[in-house]
Amino acid sequence: MAAQINPSILSADFARLADEARAVEGADWLHVDVMDNHFVPNLTLGVPVVESLARATETPLDCHLMIEDPDRWAPQYVEAGAGSVTFHVEAAAAPVRLAREIRAKGARAAMALKPATAIEPYEELLPELDMVLIMTVEPGFGGQSFLDLTLPKIRRTRELIGRHGLDLWLQVDGGVSAATIERCAEAGADVFVAGSAVYGAEDPAEAVRSLRDSARKATASAPWACGH
């Protein structure tokens, strides 16, 4: 099981998105935060920009929809070129149907949970998904400090994945850096969204490699990873 690093373009220079995407082409995915100023108090980008990014980079796009009515909009992001689409369970009207539609269109389906949203009520949904995203800050803005209170939820989510024998990625997003990534990996995460830790570095590509190495070392000694 290999750790994956997904740089977040929320921390990139929006005037140079194509260049910023190419600067991290050694990353596993490019994380694209879509915000609508309704579900979260911020407004970023939409389908046309995702279409342009998909043409500008070889790195697959991981679209995180922090929007109202993802049941309506999520399939359009698959059509725009996203390889993975994440919807917030707090906003989805029919999460199982939505996950199946995303998969049917050819993308990985993922479910995100805010820091205060428990994973246990959604245990039965896990087999319908390819990834679970545990937000480690309140969604809406980049550059926030990591919330340690989310670590127990990461552990519980990893336990549920193991209990059901699922091949399910566990992503964390928010405040992920060299100072926090090992704790996340030890708790059970294997996909890491990093914004300012990558795009705030002098060499973004080297930052991706360094974060991946730290996560892999922590994973190798983590009890949950034994046998994987």
mmCIF file with all atom_site columns, C-alpha atoms in Angstrom:
data_model
loop_
_atom_site.group_PDB
_atom_site.id
_atom_site.type_symbol
_atom_site.label_atom_id
_atom_site.label_alt_id
_atom_site.label_comp_id
_atom_site.label_asym_id
_atom_site.label_entity_id
_atom_site.label_seq_id
_atom_site.pdbx_PDB_ins_code
_atom_site.Cartn_x
_atom_site.Cartn_y
_atom_site.Cartn_z
_atom_site.occupancy
_atom_site.B_iso_or_equiv
_atom_site.pdbx_formal_charge
_atom_site.auth_seq_id
_atom_site.auth_comp_id
_atom_site.auth_asym_id
_atom_site.auth_atom_id
_atom_site.pdbx_PDB_model_num
ATOM 1   C CA . MET A 1 1   ? 0.000   0.000  0.000   1.00 0.00 ? 1   MET A CA 1
ATOM 2   C CA . ALA A 1 2   ? 1.674   3.214  -1.159  1.00 0.00 ? 2   ALA A CA 1
ATOM 3   C CA . ALA A 1 3   ? 1.051   6.674  0.261   1.00 0.00 ? 3   ALA A CA 1
ATOM 4   C CA . GLN A 1 4   ? -0.291  9.156  -2.277  1.00 0.00 ? 4   GLN A CA 1
ATOM 5   C CA . ILE A 1 5   ? 0.246   12.923 -2.291  1.00 0.00 ? 5   ILE A CA 1
ATOM 6   C CA . ASN A 1 6   ? -2.369  15.186 -3.861  1.00 0.00 ? 6   ASN A CA 1
ATOM 7   C CA . PRO A 1 7   ? -1.250  18.845 -4.068  1.00 0.00 ? 7   PRO A CA 1
ATOM 8   C CA . SER A 1 8   ? -4.154  21.246 -3.694  1.00 0.00 ? 8   SER A CA 1
ATOM 9   C CA . ILE A 1 9   ? -4.374  23.983 -6.290  1.00 0.00 ? 9   ILE A CA 1
ATOM 10  C CA . LEU A 1 10  ? -6.302  26.069 -3.769  1.00 0.00 ? 10  LEU A CA 1
ATOM 11  C CA . SER A 1 11  ? -2.833  27.132 -2.605  1.00 0.00 ? 11  SER A CA 1
ATOM 12  C CA . ALA A 1 12  ? -1.493  27.657 -6.133  1.00 0.00 ? 12  ALA A CA 1
ATOM 13  C CA . ASP A 1 13  ? -1.321  30.861 -8.156  1.00 0.00 ? 13  ASP A CA 1
ATOM 14  C CA . PHE A 1 14  ? -4.692  30.959 -9.931  1.00 0.00 ? 14  PHE A CA 1
ATOM 15  C CA . ALA A 1 15  ? -3.239  33.205 -12.624 1.00 0.00 ? 15  ALA A CA 1
ATOM 16  C CA . ARG A 1 16  ? -0.810  30.414 -13.590 1.00 0.00 ? 16  ARG A CA 1
ATOM 17  C CA . LEU A 1 17  ? -2.802  27.247 -13.030 1.00 0.00 ? 17  LEU A CA 1
ATOM 18  C CA . ALA A 1 18  ? -1.395  25.329 -15.992 1.00 0.00 ? 18  ALA A CA 1
ATOM 19  C CA . ASP A 1 19  ? 2.182   26.075 -14.893 1.00 0.00 ? 19  ASP A CA 1
ATOM 20  C CA . GLU A 1 20  ? 1.350   25.270 -11.278 1.00 0.00 ? 20  GLU A CA 1
ATOM 21  C CA . ALA A 1 21  ? -0.148  21.934 -12.327 1.00 0.00 ? 21  ALA A CA 1
ATOM 22  C CA . ARG A 1 22  ? 2.971   21.057 -14.309 1.00 0.00 ? 22  ARG A CA 1
ATOM 23  C CA . ALA A 1 23  ? 5.177   22.000 -11.339 1.00 0.00 ? 23  ALA A CA 1
ATOM 24  C CA . VAL A 1 24  ? 3.863   18.984 -9.406  1.00 0.00 ? 24  VAL A CA 1
ATOM 25  C CA . GLU A 1 25  ? 3.578   16.387 -12.165 1.00 0.00 ? 25  GLU A CA 1
ATOM 26  C CA . GLY A 1 26  ? 5.340   13.867 -9.930  1.00 0.00 ? 26  GLY A CA 1
ATOM 27  C CA . ALA A 1 27  ? 2.295   13.916 -7.650  1.00 0.00 ? 27  ALA A CA 1
ATOM 28  C CA . ASP A 1 28  ? -0.256  11.107 -7.659  1.00 0.00 ? 28  ASP A CA 1
ATOM 29  C CA . TRP A 1 29  ? -3.279  13.363 -8.201  1.00 0.00 ? 29  TRP A CA 1
ATOM 30  C CA . LEU A 1 30  ? -3.989  17.075 -8.465  1.00 0.00 ? 30  LEU A CA 1
ATOM 31  C CA . HIS A 1 31  ? -6.572  18.074 -5.866  1.00 0.00 ? 31  HIS A CA 1
ATOM 32  C CA . VAL A 1 32  ? -9.128  20.582 -7.136  1.00 0.00 ? 32  VAL A CA 1
ATOM 33  C CA . ASP A 1 33  ? -11.315 22.309 -4.546  1.00 0.00 ? 33  ASP A CA 1
ATOM 34  C CA . VAL A 1 34  ? -14.682 23.392 -5.932  1.00 0.00 ? 34  VAL A CA 1
ATOM 35  C CA . MET A 1 35  ? -16.548 25.810 -3.642  1.00 0.00 ? 35  MET A CA 1
ATOM 36  C CA . ASP A 1 36  ? -19.876 27.495 -4.313  1.00 0.00 ? 36  ASP A CA 1
ATOM 37  C CA . ASN A 1 37  ? -20.148 30.144 -1.550  1.00 0.00 ? 37  ASN A CA 1
ATOM 38  C CA . HIS A 1 38  ? -23.205 28.296 -0.207  1.00 0.00 ? 38  HIS A CA 1
ATOM 39  C CA . PHE A 1 39  ? -22.070 24.991 1.292   1.00 0.00 ? 39  PHE A CA 1
ATOM 40  C CA . VAL A 1 40  ? -18.876 26.773 2.373   1.00 0.00 ? 40  VAL A CA 1
ATOM 41  C CA . PRO A 1 41  ? -18.206 30.533 2.674   1.00 0.00 ? 41  PRO A CA 1
ATOM 42  C CA . ASN A 1 42  ? -15.865 30.751 -0.291  1.00 0.00 ? 42  ASN A CA 1
ATOM 43  C CA . LEU A 1 43  ? -16.079 30.723 -4.088  1.00 0.00 ? 43  LEU A CA 1
ATOM 44  C CA . THR A 1 44  ? -13.403 29.116 -6.253  1.00 0.00 ? 44  THR A CA 1
ATOM 45  C CA . LEU A 1 45  ? -13.850 27.497 -9.653  1.00 0.00 ? 45  LEU A CA 1
ATOM 46  C CA . GLY A 1 46  ? -16.141 25.243 -11.637 1.00 0.00 ? 46  GLY A CA 1
ATOM 47  C CA . VAL A 1 47  ? -16.546 22.900 -14.578 1.00 0.00 ? 47  VAL A CA 1
ATOM 48  C CA . PRO A 1 48  ? -14.849 25.079 -17.270 1.00 0.00 ? 48  PRO A CA 1
ATOM 49  C CA . VAL A 1 49  ? -11.643 25.401 -15.229 1.00 0.00 ? 49  VAL A CA 1
ATOM 50  C CA . VAL A 1 50  ? -11.593 21.658 -14.562 1.00 0.00 ? 50  VAL A CA 1
ATOM 51  C CA . GLU A 1 51  ? -11.935 21.040 -18.289 1.00 0.00 ? 51  GLU A CA 1
ATOM 52  C CA . SER A 1 52  ? -8.983  23.333 -18.941 1.00 0.00 ? 52  SER A CA 1
ATOM 53  C CA . LEU A 1 53  ? -6.853  21.726 -16.236 1.00 0.00 ? 53  LEU A CA 1
ATOM 54  C CA . ALA A 1 54  ? -7.569  18.259 -17.586 1.00 0.00 ? 54  ALA A CA 1
ATOM 55  C CA . ARG A 1 55  ? -6.118  19.368 -20.924 1.00 0.00 ? 55  ARG A CA 1
ATOM 56  C CA . ALA A 1 56  ? -3.125  21.088 -19.318 1.00 0.00 ? 56  ALA A CA 1
ATOM 57  C CA . THR A 1 57  ? -1.710  18.265 -17.190 1.00 0.00 ? 57  THR A CA 1
ATOM 58  C CA . GLU A 1 58  ? -1.067  14.535 -17.299 1.00 0.00 ? 58  GLU A CA 1
ATOM 59  C CA . THR A 1 59  ? -1.743  14.295 -13.558 1.00 0.00 ? 59  THR A CA 1
ATOM 60  C CA . PRO A 1 60  ? -5.251  12.940 -12.881 1.00 0.00 ? 60  PRO A CA 1
ATOM 61  C CA . LEU A 1 61  ? -7.673  15.339 -11.246 1.00 0.00 ? 61  LEU A CA 1
ATOM 62  C CA . ASP A 1 62  ? -9.160  14.699 -7.809  1.00 0.00 ? 62  ASP A CA 1
ATOM 63  C CA . CYS A 1 63  ? -12.165 17.042 -7.563  1.00 0.00 ? 63  CYS A CA 1
ATOM 64  C CA . HIS A 1 64  ? -13.460 17.829 -4.076  1.00 0.00 ? 64  HIS A CA 1
ATOM 65  C CA . LEU A 1 65  ? -16.938 19.325 -4.335  1.00 0.00 ? 65  LEU A CA 1
ATOM 66  C CA . MET A 1 66  ? -17.714 21.589 -1.387  1.00 0.00 ? 66  MET A CA 1
ATOM 67  C CA . ILE A 1 67  ? -21.043 22.543 -2.913  1.00 0.00 ? 67  ILE A CA 1
ATOM 68  C CA . GLU A 1 68  ? -24.768 22.275 -2.418  1.00 0.00 ? 68  GLU A CA 1
ATOM 69  C CA . ASP A 1 69  ? -26.682 19.807 -4.597  1.00 0.00 ? 69  ASP A CA 1
ATOM 70  C CA . PRO A 1 70  ? -23.760 17.543 -5.571  1.00 0.00 ? 70  PRO A CA 1
ATOM 71  C CA . ASP A 1 71  ? -26.339 15.039 -6.845  1.00 0.00 ? 71  ASP A CA 1
ATOM 72  C CA . ARG A 1 72  ? -26.937 17.422 -9.750  1.00 0.00 ? 72  ARG A CA 1
ATOM 73  C CA . TRP A 1 73  ? -23.403 18.703 -10.358 1.00 0.00 ? 73  TRP A CA 1
ATOM 74  C CA . ALA A 1 74  ? -20.973 15.882 -9.553  1.00 0.00 ? 74  ALA A CA 1
ATOM 75  C CA . PRO A 1 75  ? -21.504 13.915 -12.805 1.00 0.00 ? 75  PRO A CA 1
ATOM 76  C CA . GLN A 1 76  ? -20.562 17.014 -14.797 1.00 0.00 ? 76  GLN A CA 1
ATOM 77  C CA . TYR A 1 77  ? -17.112 17.003 -13.214 1.00 0.00 ? 77  TYR A CA 1
ATOM 78  C CA . VAL A 1 78  ? -16.544 13.461 -14.428 1.00 0.00 ? 78  VAL A CA 1
ATOM 79  C CA . GLU A 1 79  ? -17.518 14.579 -17.911 1.00 0.00 ? 79  GLU A CA 1
ATOM 80  C CA . ALA A 1 80  ? -15.104 17.525 -17.547 1.00 0.00 ? 80  ALA A CA 1
ATOM 81  C CA . GLY A 1 81  ? -12.205 15.129 -17.015 1.00 0.00 ? 81  GLY A CA 1
ATOM 82  C CA . ALA A 1 82  ? -11.974 14.409 -13.299 1.00 0.00 ? 82  ALA A CA 1
ATOM 83  C CA . GLY A 1 83  ? -10.650 10.946 -12.437 1.00 0.00 ? 83  GLY A CA 1
ATOM 84  C CA . SER A 1 84  ? -12.027 11.108 -8.897  1.00 0.00 ? 84  SER A CA 1
ATOM 85  C CA . VAL A 1 85  ? -15.011 13.086 -7.610  1.00 0.00 ? 85  VAL A CA 1
ATOM 86  C CA . THR A 1 86  ? -15.695 13.652 -3.923  1.00 0.00 ? 86  THR A CA 1
ATOM 87  C CA . PHE A 1 87  ? -19.081 14.807 -2.626  1.00 0.00 ? 87  PHE A CA 1
ATOM 88  C CA . HIS A 1 88  ? -19.902 15.840 0.927   1.00 0.00 ? 88  HIS A CA 1
ATOM 89  C CA . VAL A 1 89  ? -22.295 13.461 2.622   1.00 0.00 ? 89  VAL A CA 1
ATOM 90  C CA . GLU A 1 90  ? -23.775 16.430 4.487   1.00 0.00 ? 90  GLU A CA 1
ATOM 91  C CA . ALA A 1 91  ? -24.927 17.865 1.137   1.00 0.00 ? 91  ALA A CA 1
ATOM 92  C CA . ALA A 1 92  ? -25.901 14.764 -0.845  1.00 0.00 ? 92  ALA A CA 1
ATOM 93  C CA . ALA A 1 93  ? -29.584 13.848 -1.068  1.00 0.00 ? 93  ALA A CA 1
ATOM 94  C CA . ALA A 1 94  ? -28.984 10.293 -2.343  1.00 0.00 ? 94  ALA A CA 1
ATOM 95  C CA . PRO A 1 95  ? -25.334 9.375  -1.701  1.00 0.00 ? 95  PRO A CA 1
ATOM 96  C CA . VAL A 1 96  ? -25.554 5.757  -2.854  1.00 0.00 ? 96  VAL A CA 1
ATOM 97  C CA . ARG A 1 97  ? -27.199 6.685  -6.143  1.00 0.00 ? 97  ARG A CA 1
ATOM 98  C CA . LEU A 1 98  ? -24.676 9.498  -6.630  1.00 0.00 ? 98  LEU A CA 1
ATOM 99  C CA . ALA A 1 99  ? -21.671 7.265  -5.943  1.00 0.00 ? 99  ALA A CA 1
ATOM 100 C CA . ARG A 1 100 ? -22.975 4.708  -8.437  1.00 0.00 ? 100 ARG A CA 1
ATOM 101 C CA . GLU A 1 101 ? -23.514 7.375  -11.071 1.00 0.00 ? 101 GLU A CA 1
ATOM 102 C CA . ILE A 1 102 ? -19.975 8.736  -10.630 1.00 0.00 ? 102 ILE A CA 1
ATOM 103 C CA . ARG A 1 103 ? -18.563 5.228  -10.974 1.00 0.00 ? 103 ARG A CA 1
ATOM 104 C CA . ALA A 1 104 ? -20.753 4.442  -13.964 1.00 0.00 ? 104 ALA A CA 1
ATOM 105 C CA . LYS A 1 105 ? -19.354 7.483  -15.749 1.00 0.00 ? 105 LYS A CA 1
ATOM 106 C CA . GLY A 1 106 ? -15.822 6.185  -15.220 1.00 0.00 ? 106 GLY A CA 1
ATOM 107 C CA . ALA A 1 107 ? -14.460 8.029  -12.191 1.00 0.00 ? 107 ALA A CA 1
ATOM 108 C CA . ARG A 1 108 ? -13.654 7.030  -8.633  1.00 0.00 ? 108 ARG A CA 1
ATOM 109 C CA . ALA A 1 109 ? -16.409 7.964  -6.183  1.00 0.00 ? 109 ALA A CA 1
ATOM 110 C CA . ALA A 1 110 ? -15.523 9.460  -2.817  1.00 0.00 ? 110 ALA A CA 1
ATOM 111 C CA . MET A 1 111 ? -17.442 10.710 0.205   1.00 0.00 ? 111 MET A CA 1
ATOM 112 C CA . ALA A 1 112 ? -16.210 13.573 2.390   1.00 0.00 ? 112 ALA A CA 1
ATOM 113 C CA . LEU A 1 113 ? -17.059 14.288 6.011   1.00 0.00 ? 113 LEU A CA 1
ATOM 114 C CA . LYS A 1 114 ? -16.596 17.536 7.922   1.00 0.00 ? 114 LYS A CA 1
ATOM 115 C CA . PRO A 1 115 ? -14.635 17.329 11.203  1.00 0.00 ? 115 PRO A CA 1
ATOM 116 C CA . ALA A 1 116 ? -17.799 17.116 13.325  1.00 0.00 ? 116 ALA A CA 1
ATOM 117 C CA . THR A 1 117 ? -19.531 14.491 11.143  1.00 0.00 ? 117 THR A CA 1
ATOM 118 C CA . ALA A 1 118 ? -19.234 10.954 12.524  1.00 0.00 ? 118 ALA A CA 1
ATOM 119 C CA . ILE A 1 119 ? -18.316 8.100  10.202  1.00 0.00 ? 119 ILE A CA 1
ATOM 120 C CA . GLU A 1 120 ? -20.376 5.400  11.937  1.00 0.00 ? 120 GLU A CA 1
ATOM 121 C CA . PRO A 1 121 ? -23.804 6.361  10.490  1.00 0.00 ? 121 PRO A CA 1
ATOM 122 C CA . TYR A 1 122 ? -22.363 5.887  7.001   1.00 0.00 ? 122 TYR A CA 1
ATOM 123 C CA . GLU A 1 123 ? -20.712 2.512  7.518   1.00 0.00 ? 123 GLU A CA 1
ATOM 124 C CA . GLU A 1 124 ? -23.144 0.797  5.150   1.00 0.00 ? 124 GLU A CA 1
ATOM 125 C CA . LEU A 1 125 ? -22.202 3.202  2.359   1.00 0.00 ? 125 LEU A CA 1
ATOM 126 C CA . LEU A 1 126 ? -18.527 2.232  2.349   1.00 0.00 ? 126 LEU A CA 1
ATOM 127 C CA . PRO A 1 127 ? -18.813 -0.620 -0.189  1.00 0.00 ? 127 PRO A CA 1
ATOM 128 C CA . GLU A 1 128 ? -20.282 1.881  -2.683  1.00 0.00 ? 128 GLU A CA 1
ATOM 129 C CA . LEU A 1 129 ? -17.163 4.062  -2.528  1.00 0.00 ? 129 LEU A CA 1
ATOM 130 C CA . ASP A 1 130 ? -13.576 4.136  -3.727  1.00 0.00 ? 130 ASP A CA 1
ATOM 131 C CA . MET A 1 131 ? -12.381 6.652  -1.136  1.00 0.00 ? 131 MET A CA 1
ATOM 132 C CA . VAL A 1 132 ? -13.418 8.385  2.086   1.00 0.00 ? 132 VAL A CA 1
ATOM 133 C CA . LEU A 1 133 ? -12.178 11.907 2.794   1.00 0.00 ? 133 LEU A CA 1
ATOM 134 C CA . ILE A 1 134 ? -11.874 12.970 6.420   1.00 0.00 ? 134 ILE A CA 1
ATOM 135 C CA . MET A 1 135 ? -11.611 16.753 6.614   1.00 0.00 ? 135 MET A CA 1
ATOM 136 C CA . THR A 1 136 ? -8.949  17.710 9.141   1.00 0.00 ? 136 THR A CA 1
ATOM 137 C CA . VAL A 1 137 ? -9.968  21.382 9.089   1.00 0.00 ? 137 VAL A CA 1
ATOM 138 C CA . GLU A 1 138 ? -13.325 23.051 8.559   1.00 0.00 ? 138 GLU A CA 1
ATOM 139 C CA . PRO A 1 139 ? -13.839 23.148 4.778   1.00 0.00 ? 139 PRO A CA 1
ATOM 140 C CA . GLY A 1 140 ? -13.814 26.439 2.950   1.00 0.00 ? 140 GLY A CA 1
ATOM 141 C CA . PHE A 1 141 ? -10.347 27.950 3.201   1.00 0.00 ? 141 PHE A CA 1
ATOM 142 C CA . GLY A 1 142 ? -6.759  26.856 2.707   1.00 0.00 ? 142 GLY A CA 1
ATOM 143 C CA . GLY A 1 143 ? -3.915  27.453 5.127   1.00 0.00 ? 143 GLY A CA 1
ATOM 144 C CA . GLN A 1 144 ? -5.747  26.351 8.282   1.00 0.00 ? 144 GLN A CA 1
ATOM 145 C CA . SER A 1 145 ? -4.096  24.512 11.179  1.00 0.00 ? 145 SER A CA 1
ATOM 146 C CA . PHE A 1 146 ? -4.550  20.761 11.457  1.00 0.00 ? 146 PHE A CA 1
ATOM 147 C CA . LEU A 1 147 ? -7.227  19.613 13.939  1.00 0.00 ? 147 LEU A CA 1
ATOM 148 C CA . ASP A 1 148 ? -5.822  16.807 16.085  1.00 0.00 ? 148 ASP A CA 1
ATOM 149 C CA . LEU A 1 149 ? -9.347  15.974 17.248  1.00 0.00 ? 149 LEU A CA 1
ATOM 150 C CA . THR A 1 150 ? -9.911  14.319 13.857  1.00 0.00 ? 150 THR A CA 1
ATOM 151 C CA . LEU A 1 151 ? -7.259  11.624 14.445  1.00 0.00 ? 151 LEU A CA 1
ATOM 152 C CA . PRO A 1 152 ? -9.614  9.282  16.360  1.00 0.00 ? 152 PRO A CA 1
ATOM 153 C CA . LYS A 1 153 ? -12.109 9.491  13.465  1.00 0.00 ? 153 LYS A CA 1
ATOM 154 C CA . ILE A 1 154 ? -9.369  8.578  11.004  1.00 0.00 ? 154 ILE A CA 1
ATOM 155 C CA . ARG A 1 155 ? -8.595  5.516  13.140  1.00 0.00 ? 155 ARG A CA 1
ATOM 156 C CA . ARG A 1 156 ? -12.256 4.519  13.372  1.00 0.00 ? 156 ARG A CA 1
ATOM 157 C CA . THR A 1 157 ? -12.681 4.883  9.611   1.00 0.00 ? 157 THR A CA 1
ATOM 158 C CA . ARG A 1 158 ? -9.657  2.685  8.974   1.00 0.00 ? 158 ARG A CA 1
ATOM 159 C CA . GLU A 1 159 ? -11.075 0.089  11.379  1.00 0.00 ? 159 GLU A CA 1
ATOM 160 C CA . LEU A 1 160 ? -14.395 0.061  9.507   1.00 0.00 ? 160 LEU A CA 1
ATOM 161 C CA . ILE A 1 161 ? -12.609 -0.319 6.169   1.00 0.00 ? 161 ILE A CA 1
ATOM 162 C CA . GLY A 1 162 ? -10.691 -3.271 7.567   1.00 0.00 ? 162 GLY A CA 1
ATOM 163 C CA . ARG A 1 163 ? -13.785 -4.811 9.147   1.00 0.00 ? 163 ARG A CA 1
ATOM 164 C CA . HIS A 1 164 ? -15.494 -4.932 5.762   1.00 0.00 ? 164 HIS A CA 1
ATOM 165 C CA . GLY A 1 165 ? -12.361 -6.060 3.918   1.00 0.00 ? 165 GLY A CA 1
ATOM 166 C CA . LEU A 1 166 ? -12.582 -3.142 1.496   1.00 0.00 ? 166 LEU A CA 1
ATOM 167 C CA . ASP A 1 167 ? -9.945  -1.815 -0.885  1.00 0.00 ? 167 ASP A CA 1
ATOM 168 C CA . LEU A 1 168 ? -10.852 1.742  0.027   1.00 0.00 ? 168 LEU A CA 1
ATOM 169 C CA . TRP A 1 169 ? -8.527  4.744  0.075   1.00 0.00 ? 169 TRP A CA 1
ATOM 170 C CA . LEU A 1 170 ? -8.634  7.009  3.142   1.00 0.00 ? 170 LEU A CA 1
ATOM 171 C CA . GLN A 1 171 ? -7.823  10.636 2.356   1.00 0.00 ? 171 GLN A CA 1
ATOM 172 C CA . VAL A 1 172 ? -7.142  13.531 4.727   1.00 0.00 ? 172 VAL A CA 1
ATOM 173 C CA . ASP A 1 173 ? -7.373  17.196 3.763   1.00 0.00 ? 173 ASP A CA 1
ATOM 174 C CA . GLY A 1 174 ? -6.458  20.241 5.814   1.00 0.00 ? 174 GLY A CA 1
ATOM 175 C CA . GLY A 1 175 ? -3.271  21.309 7.543   1.00 0.00 ? 175 GLY A CA 1
ATOM 176 C CA . VAL A 1 176 ? -1.293  18.375 6.139   1.00 0.00 ? 176 VAL A CA 1
ATOM 177 C CA . SER A 1 177 ? 2.413   19.156 6.309   1.00 0.00 ? 177 SER A CA 1
ATOM 178 C CA . ALA A 1 178 ? 5.761   17.664 7.284   1.00 0.00 ? 178 ALA A CA 1
ATOM 179 C CA . ALA A 1 179 ? 4.722   18.252 10.912  1.00 0.00 ? 179 ALA A CA 1
ATOM 180 C CA . THR A 1 180 ? 1.399   16.387 10.696  1.00 0.00 ? 180 THR A CA 1
ATOM 181 C CA . ILE A 1 181 ? 1.562   13.830 7.886   1.00 0.00 ? 181 ILE A CA 1
ATOM 182 C CA . GLU A 1 182 ? 3.137   11.069 9.991   1.00 0.00 ? 182 GLU A CA 1
ATOM 183 C CA . ARG A 1 183 ? 0.346   11.290 12.577  1.00 0.00 ? 183 ARG A CA 1
ATOM 184 C CA . CYS A 1 184 ? -2.235  11.014 9.813   1.00 0.00 ? 184 CYS A CA 1
ATOM 185 C CA . ALA A 1 185 ? -0.493  7.984  8.288   1.00 0.00 ? 185 ALA A CA 1
ATOM 186 C CA . GLU A 1 186 ? -0.156  6.245  11.632  1.00 0.00 ? 186 GLU A CA 1
ATOM 187 C CA . ALA A 1 187 ? -3.881  6.791  12.257  1.00 0.00 ? 187 ALA A CA 1
ATOM 188 C CA . GLY A 1 188 ? -4.825  5.154  8.955   1.00 0.00 ? 188 GLY A CA 1
ATOM 189 C CA . ALA A 1 189 ? -4.715  7.672  6.110   1.00 0.00 ? 189 ALA A CA 1
ATOM 190 C CA . ASP A 1 190 ? -3.024  6.733  2.855   1.00 0.00 ? 190 ASP A CA 1
ATOM 191 C CA . VAL A 1 191 ? -3.959  9.673  0.587   1.00 0.00 ? 191 VAL A CA 1
ATOM 192 C CA . PHE A 1 192 ? -2.830  13.145 1.642   1.00 0.00 ? 192 PHE A CA 1
ATOM 193 C CA . VAL A 1 193 ? -3.983  16.504 0.315   1.00 0.00 ? 193 VAL A CA 1
ATOM 194 C CA . ALA A 1 194 ? -1.319  19.160 0.841   1.00 0.00 ? 194 ALA A CA 1
ATOM 195 C CA . GLY A 1 195 ? -1.746  22.773 -0.191  1.00 0.00 ? 195 GLY A CA 1
ATOM 196 C CA . SER A 1 196 ? 0.605   25.345 1.302   1.00 0.00 ? 196 SER A CA 1
ATOM 197 C CA . ALA A 1 197 ? 3.059   22.594 2.298   1.00 0.00 ? 197 ALA A CA 1
ATOM 198 C CA . VAL A 1 198 ? 3.606   21.996 -1.433  1.00 0.00 ? 198 VAL A CA 1
ATOM 199 C CA . TYR A 1 199 ? 2.901   25.284 -3.189  1.00 0.00 ? 199 TYR A CA 1
ATOM 200 C CA . GLY A 1 200 ? 4.471   27.339 -0.400  1.00 0.00 ? 200 GLY A CA 1
ATOM 201 C CA . ALA A 1 201 ? 7.732   25.418 -0.778  1.00 0.00 ? 201 ALA A CA 1
ATOM 202 C CA . GLU A 1 202 ? 10.673  26.657 -2.839  1.00 0.00 ? 202 GLU A CA 1
ATOM 203 C CA . ASP A 1 203 ? 10.562  23.417 -4.843  1.00 0.00 ? 203 ASP A CA 1
ATOM 204 C CA . PRO A 1 204 ? 6.987   22.026 -4.996  1.00 0.00 ? 204 PRO A CA 1
ATOM 205 C CA . ALA A 1 205 ? 8.067   18.794 -6.691  1.00 0.00 ? 205 ALA A CA 1
ATOM 206 C CA . GLU A 1 206 ? 10.638  18.097 -3.967  1.00 0.00 ? 206 GLU A CA 1
ATOM 207 C CA . ALA A 1 207 ? 8.008   18.886 -1.313  1.00 0.00 ? 207 ALA A CA 1
ATOM 208 C CA . VAL A 1 208 ? 5.762   16.193 -2.845  1.00 0.00 ? 208 VAL A CA 1
ATOM 209 C CA . ARG A 1 209 ? 8.592   13.635 -2.723  1.00 0.00 ? 209 ARG A CA 1
ATOM 210 C CA . SER A 1 210 ? 9.500   14.513 0.856   1.00 0.00 ? 210 SER A CA 1
ATOM 211 C CA . LEU A 1 211 ? 5.911   14.285 2.097   1.00 0.00 ? 211 LEU A CA 1
ATOM 212 C CA . ARG A 1 212 ? 5.444   10.949 0.329   1.00 0.00 ? 212 ARG A CA 1
ATOM 213 C CA . ASP A 1 213 ? 8.613   9.549  1.923   1.00 0.00 ? 213 ASP A CA 1
ATOM 214 C CA . SER A 1 214 ? 7.480   10.645 5.401   1.00 0.00 ? 214 SER A CA 1
ATOM 215 C CA . ALA A 1 215 ? 4.042   9.112  4.925   1.00 0.00 ? 215 ALA A CA 1
ATOM 216 C CA . ARG A 1 216 ? 5.440   5.827  3.623   1.00 0.00 ? 216 ARG A CA 1
ATOM 217 C CA . LYS A 1 217 ? 7.837   5.479  6.550   1.00 0.00 ? 217 LYS A CA 1
ATOM 218 C CA . ALA A 1 218 ? 5.036   6.122  9.043   1.00 0.00 ? 218 ALA A CA 1
ATOM 219 C CA . THR A 1 219 ? 2.728   3.691  7.246   1.00 0.00 ? 219 THR A CA 1
ATOM 220 C CA . ALA A 1 220 ? 5.347   0.944  7.247   1.00 0.00 ? 220 ALA A CA 1
ATOM 221 C CA . SER A 1 221 ? 5.352   0.862  11.044  1.00 0.00 ? 221 SER A CA 1
ATOM 222 C CA . ALA A 1 222 ? 1.631   1.513  11.577  1.00 0.00 ? 222 ALA A CA 1
ATOM 223 C CA . PRO A 1 223 ? -0.342  -1.377 13.151  1.00 0.00 ? 223 PRO A CA 1
ATOM 224 C CA . TRP A 1 224 ? -3.248  -0.941 10.712  1.00 0.00 ? 224 TRP A CA 1
ATOM 225 C CA . ALA A 1 225 ? -0.971  -1.514 7.711   1.00 0.00 ? 225 ALA A CA 1
ATOM 226 C CA . CYS A 1 226 ? 0.353   -4.882 8.856   1.00 0.00 ? 226 CYS A CA 1
ATOM 227 C CA . GLY A 1 227 ? -0.710  -7.536 6.377   1.00 0.00 ? 227 GLY A CA 1
ATOM 228 C CA . HIS A 1 228 ? -1.367  -5.048 3.562   1.00 0.00 ? 228 HIS A CA 1
#
